Backbone as JSON Lines, residues from 0, in Angstrom:
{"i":0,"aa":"X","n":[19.11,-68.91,-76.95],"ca":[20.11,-67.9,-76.63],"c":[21.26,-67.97,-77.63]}
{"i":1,"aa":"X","n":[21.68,-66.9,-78.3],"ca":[22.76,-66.61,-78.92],"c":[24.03,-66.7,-78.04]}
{"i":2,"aa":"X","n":[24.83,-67.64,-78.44],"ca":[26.43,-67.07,-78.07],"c":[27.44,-68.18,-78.3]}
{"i":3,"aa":"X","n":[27.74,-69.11,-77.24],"ca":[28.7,-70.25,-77.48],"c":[27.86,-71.56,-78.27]}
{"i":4,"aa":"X","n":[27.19,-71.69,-77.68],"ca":[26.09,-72.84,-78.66],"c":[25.54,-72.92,-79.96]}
{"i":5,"aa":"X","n":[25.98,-71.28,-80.0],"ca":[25.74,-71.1,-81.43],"c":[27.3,-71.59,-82.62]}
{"i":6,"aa":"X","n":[28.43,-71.19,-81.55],"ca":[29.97,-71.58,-82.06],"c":[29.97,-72.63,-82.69]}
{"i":7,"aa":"X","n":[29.52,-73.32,-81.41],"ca":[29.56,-75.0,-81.56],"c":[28.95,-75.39,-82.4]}
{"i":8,"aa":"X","n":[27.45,-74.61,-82.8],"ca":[27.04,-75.69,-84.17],"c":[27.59,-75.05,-85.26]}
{"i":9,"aa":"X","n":[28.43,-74.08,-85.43],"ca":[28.9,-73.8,-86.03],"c":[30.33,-74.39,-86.73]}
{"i":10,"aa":"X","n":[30.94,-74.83,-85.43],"ca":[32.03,-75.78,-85.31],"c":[31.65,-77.19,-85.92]}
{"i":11,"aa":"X","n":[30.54,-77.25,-85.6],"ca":[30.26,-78.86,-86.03],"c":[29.8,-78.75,-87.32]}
{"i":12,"aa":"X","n":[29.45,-78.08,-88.32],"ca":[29.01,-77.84,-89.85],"c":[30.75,-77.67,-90.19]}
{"i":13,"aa":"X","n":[31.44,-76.67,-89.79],"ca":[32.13,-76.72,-90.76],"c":[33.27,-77.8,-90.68]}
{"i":14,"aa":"X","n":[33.03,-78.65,-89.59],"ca":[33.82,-79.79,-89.67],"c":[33.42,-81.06,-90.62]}
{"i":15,"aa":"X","n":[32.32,-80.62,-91.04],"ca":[32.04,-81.88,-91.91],"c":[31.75,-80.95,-93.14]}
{"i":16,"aa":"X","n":[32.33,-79.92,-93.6],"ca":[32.3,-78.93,-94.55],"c":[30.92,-78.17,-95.07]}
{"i":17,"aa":"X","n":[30.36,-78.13,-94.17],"ca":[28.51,-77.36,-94.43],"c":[29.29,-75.63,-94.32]}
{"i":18,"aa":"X","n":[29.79,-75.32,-95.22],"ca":[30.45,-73.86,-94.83],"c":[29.11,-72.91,-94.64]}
{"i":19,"aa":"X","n":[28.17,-72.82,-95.45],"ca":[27.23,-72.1,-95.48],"c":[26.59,-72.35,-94.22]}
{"i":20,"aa":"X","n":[26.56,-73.31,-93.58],"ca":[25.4,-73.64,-92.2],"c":[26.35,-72.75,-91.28]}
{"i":21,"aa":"X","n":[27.7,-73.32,-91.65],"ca":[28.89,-72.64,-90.0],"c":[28.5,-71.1,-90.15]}
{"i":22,"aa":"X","n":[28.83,-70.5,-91.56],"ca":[28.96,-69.31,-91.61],"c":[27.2,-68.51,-91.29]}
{"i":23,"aa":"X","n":[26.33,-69.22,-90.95],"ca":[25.09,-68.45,-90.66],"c":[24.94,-68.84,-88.98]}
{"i":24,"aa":"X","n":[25.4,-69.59,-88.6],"ca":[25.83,-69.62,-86.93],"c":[27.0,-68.6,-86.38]}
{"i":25,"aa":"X","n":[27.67,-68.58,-87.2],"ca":[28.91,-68.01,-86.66],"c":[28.34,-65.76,-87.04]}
{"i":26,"aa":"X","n":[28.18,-65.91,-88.39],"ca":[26.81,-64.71,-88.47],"c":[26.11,-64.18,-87.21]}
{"i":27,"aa":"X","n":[25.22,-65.31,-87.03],"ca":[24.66,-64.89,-85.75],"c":[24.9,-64.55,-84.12]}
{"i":28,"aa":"X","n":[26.41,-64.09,-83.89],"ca":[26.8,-64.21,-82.92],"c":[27.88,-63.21,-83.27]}
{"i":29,"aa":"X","n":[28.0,-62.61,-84.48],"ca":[28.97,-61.56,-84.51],"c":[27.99,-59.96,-84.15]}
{"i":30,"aa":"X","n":[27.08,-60.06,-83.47],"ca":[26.68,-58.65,-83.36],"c":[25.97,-58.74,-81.45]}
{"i":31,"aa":"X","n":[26.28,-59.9,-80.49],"ca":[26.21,-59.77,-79.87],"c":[27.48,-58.92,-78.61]}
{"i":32,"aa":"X","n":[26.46,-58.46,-77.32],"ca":[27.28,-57.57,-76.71],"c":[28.55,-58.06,-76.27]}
{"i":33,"aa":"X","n":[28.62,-59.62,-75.75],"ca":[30.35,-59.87,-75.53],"c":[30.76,-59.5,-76.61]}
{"i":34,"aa":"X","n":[32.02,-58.85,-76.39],"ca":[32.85,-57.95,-77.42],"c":[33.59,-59.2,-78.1]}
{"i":35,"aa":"X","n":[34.55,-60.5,-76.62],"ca":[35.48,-61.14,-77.37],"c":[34.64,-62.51,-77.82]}
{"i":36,"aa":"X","n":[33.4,-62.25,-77.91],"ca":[32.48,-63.46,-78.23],"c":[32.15,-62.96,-79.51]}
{"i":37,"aa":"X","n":[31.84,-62.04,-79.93],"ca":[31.72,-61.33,-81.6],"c":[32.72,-61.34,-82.1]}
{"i":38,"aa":"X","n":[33.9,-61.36,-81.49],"ca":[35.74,-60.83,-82.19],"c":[35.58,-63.04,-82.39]}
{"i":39,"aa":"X","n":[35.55,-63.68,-81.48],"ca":[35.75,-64.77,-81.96],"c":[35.04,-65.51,-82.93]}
{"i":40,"aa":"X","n":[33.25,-64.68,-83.02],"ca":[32.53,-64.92,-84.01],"c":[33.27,-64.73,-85.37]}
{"i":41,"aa":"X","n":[33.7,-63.37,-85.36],"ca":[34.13,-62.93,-86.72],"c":[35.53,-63.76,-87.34]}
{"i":42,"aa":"X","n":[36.41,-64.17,-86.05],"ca":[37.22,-64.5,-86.38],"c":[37.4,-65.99,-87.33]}
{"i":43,"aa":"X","n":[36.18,-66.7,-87.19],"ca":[35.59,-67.88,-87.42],"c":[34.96,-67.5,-88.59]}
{"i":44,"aa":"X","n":[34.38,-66.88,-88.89],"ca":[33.37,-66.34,-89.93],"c":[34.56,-66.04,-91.13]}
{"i":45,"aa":"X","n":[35.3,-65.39,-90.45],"ca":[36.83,-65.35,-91.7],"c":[37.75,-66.53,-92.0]}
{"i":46,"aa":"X","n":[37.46,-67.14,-91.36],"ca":[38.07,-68.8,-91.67],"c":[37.16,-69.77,-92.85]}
{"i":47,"aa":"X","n":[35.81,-69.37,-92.4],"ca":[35.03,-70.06,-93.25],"c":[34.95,-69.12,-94.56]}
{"i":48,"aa":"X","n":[35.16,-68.15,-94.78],"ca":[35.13,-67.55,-96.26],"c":[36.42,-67.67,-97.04]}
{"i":49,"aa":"X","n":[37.47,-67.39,-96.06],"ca":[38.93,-68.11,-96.34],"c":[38.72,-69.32,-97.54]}
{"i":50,"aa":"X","n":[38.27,-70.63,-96.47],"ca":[38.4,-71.82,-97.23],"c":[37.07,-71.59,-98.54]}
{"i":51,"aa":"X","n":[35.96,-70.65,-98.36],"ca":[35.36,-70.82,-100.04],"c":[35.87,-69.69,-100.57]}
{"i":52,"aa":"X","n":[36.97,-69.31,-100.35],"ca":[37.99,-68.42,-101.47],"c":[37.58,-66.81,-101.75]}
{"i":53,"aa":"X","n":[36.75,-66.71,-101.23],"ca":[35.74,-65.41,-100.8],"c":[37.17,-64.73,-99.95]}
{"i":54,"aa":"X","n":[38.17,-64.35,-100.44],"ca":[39.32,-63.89,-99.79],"c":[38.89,-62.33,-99.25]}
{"i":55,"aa":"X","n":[38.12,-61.44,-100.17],"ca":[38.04,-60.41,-99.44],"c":[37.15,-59.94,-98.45]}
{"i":56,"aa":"X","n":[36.05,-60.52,-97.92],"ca":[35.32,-60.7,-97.28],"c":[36.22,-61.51,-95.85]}
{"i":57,"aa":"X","n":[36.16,-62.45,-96.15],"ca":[37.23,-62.89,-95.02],"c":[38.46,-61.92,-94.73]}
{"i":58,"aa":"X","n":[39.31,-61.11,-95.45],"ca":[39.62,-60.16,-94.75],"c":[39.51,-59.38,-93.88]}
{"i":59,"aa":"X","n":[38.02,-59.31,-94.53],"ca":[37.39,-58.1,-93.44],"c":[36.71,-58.83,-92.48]}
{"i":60,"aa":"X","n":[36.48,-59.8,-92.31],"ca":[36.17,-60.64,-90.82],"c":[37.23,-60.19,-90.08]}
{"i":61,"aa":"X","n":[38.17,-60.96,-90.41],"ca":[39.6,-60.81,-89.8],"c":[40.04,-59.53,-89.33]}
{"i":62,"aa":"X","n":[39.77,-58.3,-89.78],"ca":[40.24,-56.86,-89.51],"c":[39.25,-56.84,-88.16]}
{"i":63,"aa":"X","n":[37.89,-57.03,-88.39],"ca":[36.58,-56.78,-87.29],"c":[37.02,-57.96,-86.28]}
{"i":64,"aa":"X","n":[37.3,-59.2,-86.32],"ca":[38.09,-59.82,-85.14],"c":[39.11,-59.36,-84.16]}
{"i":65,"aa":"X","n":[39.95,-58.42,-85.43],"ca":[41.14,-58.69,-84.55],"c":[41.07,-56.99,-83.53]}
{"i":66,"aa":"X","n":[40.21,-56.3,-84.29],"ca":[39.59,-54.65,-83.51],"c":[38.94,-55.33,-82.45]}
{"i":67,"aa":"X","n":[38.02,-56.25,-82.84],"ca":[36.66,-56.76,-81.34],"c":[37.69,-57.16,-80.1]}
{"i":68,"aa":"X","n":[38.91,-57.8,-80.53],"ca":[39.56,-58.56,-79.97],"c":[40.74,-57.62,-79.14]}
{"i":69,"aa":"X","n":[41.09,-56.71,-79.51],"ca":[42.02,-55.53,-78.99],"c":[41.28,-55.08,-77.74]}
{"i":70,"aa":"X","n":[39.84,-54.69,-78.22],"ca":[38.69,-53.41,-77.74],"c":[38.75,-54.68,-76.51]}
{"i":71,"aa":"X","n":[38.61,-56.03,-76.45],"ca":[38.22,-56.74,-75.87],"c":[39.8,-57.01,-74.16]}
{"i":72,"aa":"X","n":[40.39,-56.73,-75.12],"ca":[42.4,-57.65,-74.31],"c":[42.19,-58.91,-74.28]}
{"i":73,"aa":"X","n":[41.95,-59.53,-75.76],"ca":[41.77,-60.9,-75.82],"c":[43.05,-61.03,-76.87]}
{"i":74,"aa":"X","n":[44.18,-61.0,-76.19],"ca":[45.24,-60.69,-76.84],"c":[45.92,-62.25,-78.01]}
{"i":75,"aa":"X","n":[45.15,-63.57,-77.28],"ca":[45.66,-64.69,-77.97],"c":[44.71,-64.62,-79.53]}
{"i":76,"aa":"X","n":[43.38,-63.79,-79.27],"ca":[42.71,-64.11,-80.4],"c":[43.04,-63.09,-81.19]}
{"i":77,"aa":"X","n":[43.53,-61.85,-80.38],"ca":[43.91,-60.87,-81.64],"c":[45.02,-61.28,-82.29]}
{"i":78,"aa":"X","n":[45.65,-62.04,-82.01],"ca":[46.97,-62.67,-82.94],"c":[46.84,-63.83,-83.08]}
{"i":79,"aa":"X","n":[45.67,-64.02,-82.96],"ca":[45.35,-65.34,-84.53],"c":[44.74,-64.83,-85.48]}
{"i":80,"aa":"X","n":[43.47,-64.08,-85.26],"ca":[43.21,-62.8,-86.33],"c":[44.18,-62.08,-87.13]}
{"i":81,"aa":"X","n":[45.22,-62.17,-86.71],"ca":[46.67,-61.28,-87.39],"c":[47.1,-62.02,-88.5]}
C-alpha cells in the first residue's frame, strides 16, 4: 500500500542522504487520493531537490504542496510549503 510507509522510507533514505531513494518514495505518494498526504508528499519531494540544488523543480514541489495543502485546510503544512 502506498501512503505513510512509503514517507517513512522515505524519511529514512534521506536521513542518511540516499536523496534519490527518498525522492522515488516520496514520488510515489504524490499522486495518491489523500489530498494532504500528496501536499505532504510533494512537500518533501521539494526538500529533497532543494538540498541537490535542483532549485527549480523543488519550487514547483513546493507550489503543488502548498495548493494540495490549501485544497486540503492543512493549514500548518501550507505554511511550511510557503
Amino acid at each position: 500500500m502506498i501512503g505513510p510507509e512509503q514517507l517513512a522510507k522515505g524519511e529514512r533514505a534521506e536521513a542518511v542522504g540516499d536523496y534519490l531513494a527518498a525522492a522515488a518514495s516520496y514520488r510515489s505518494v504524490t499522486g495518491v487520493s489523500n489530498t494532504e498526504l500528496a501536499a505532504d508528499a510533494h512537500f518533501r519531494l521539494g526538500r529533497v531537490f532543494w538540498r541537490l540544488g535542483r532549485f527549480d523543480v523543488a519550487m514547483t514541489a513546493f507550489a503543488n504542496a502548498r495548493a494540495l495543502a490549501e485544497k486540503a485546510g492543512a493549514t500548518e503544512l501550507q505554511a511550511r510549503a510557503e
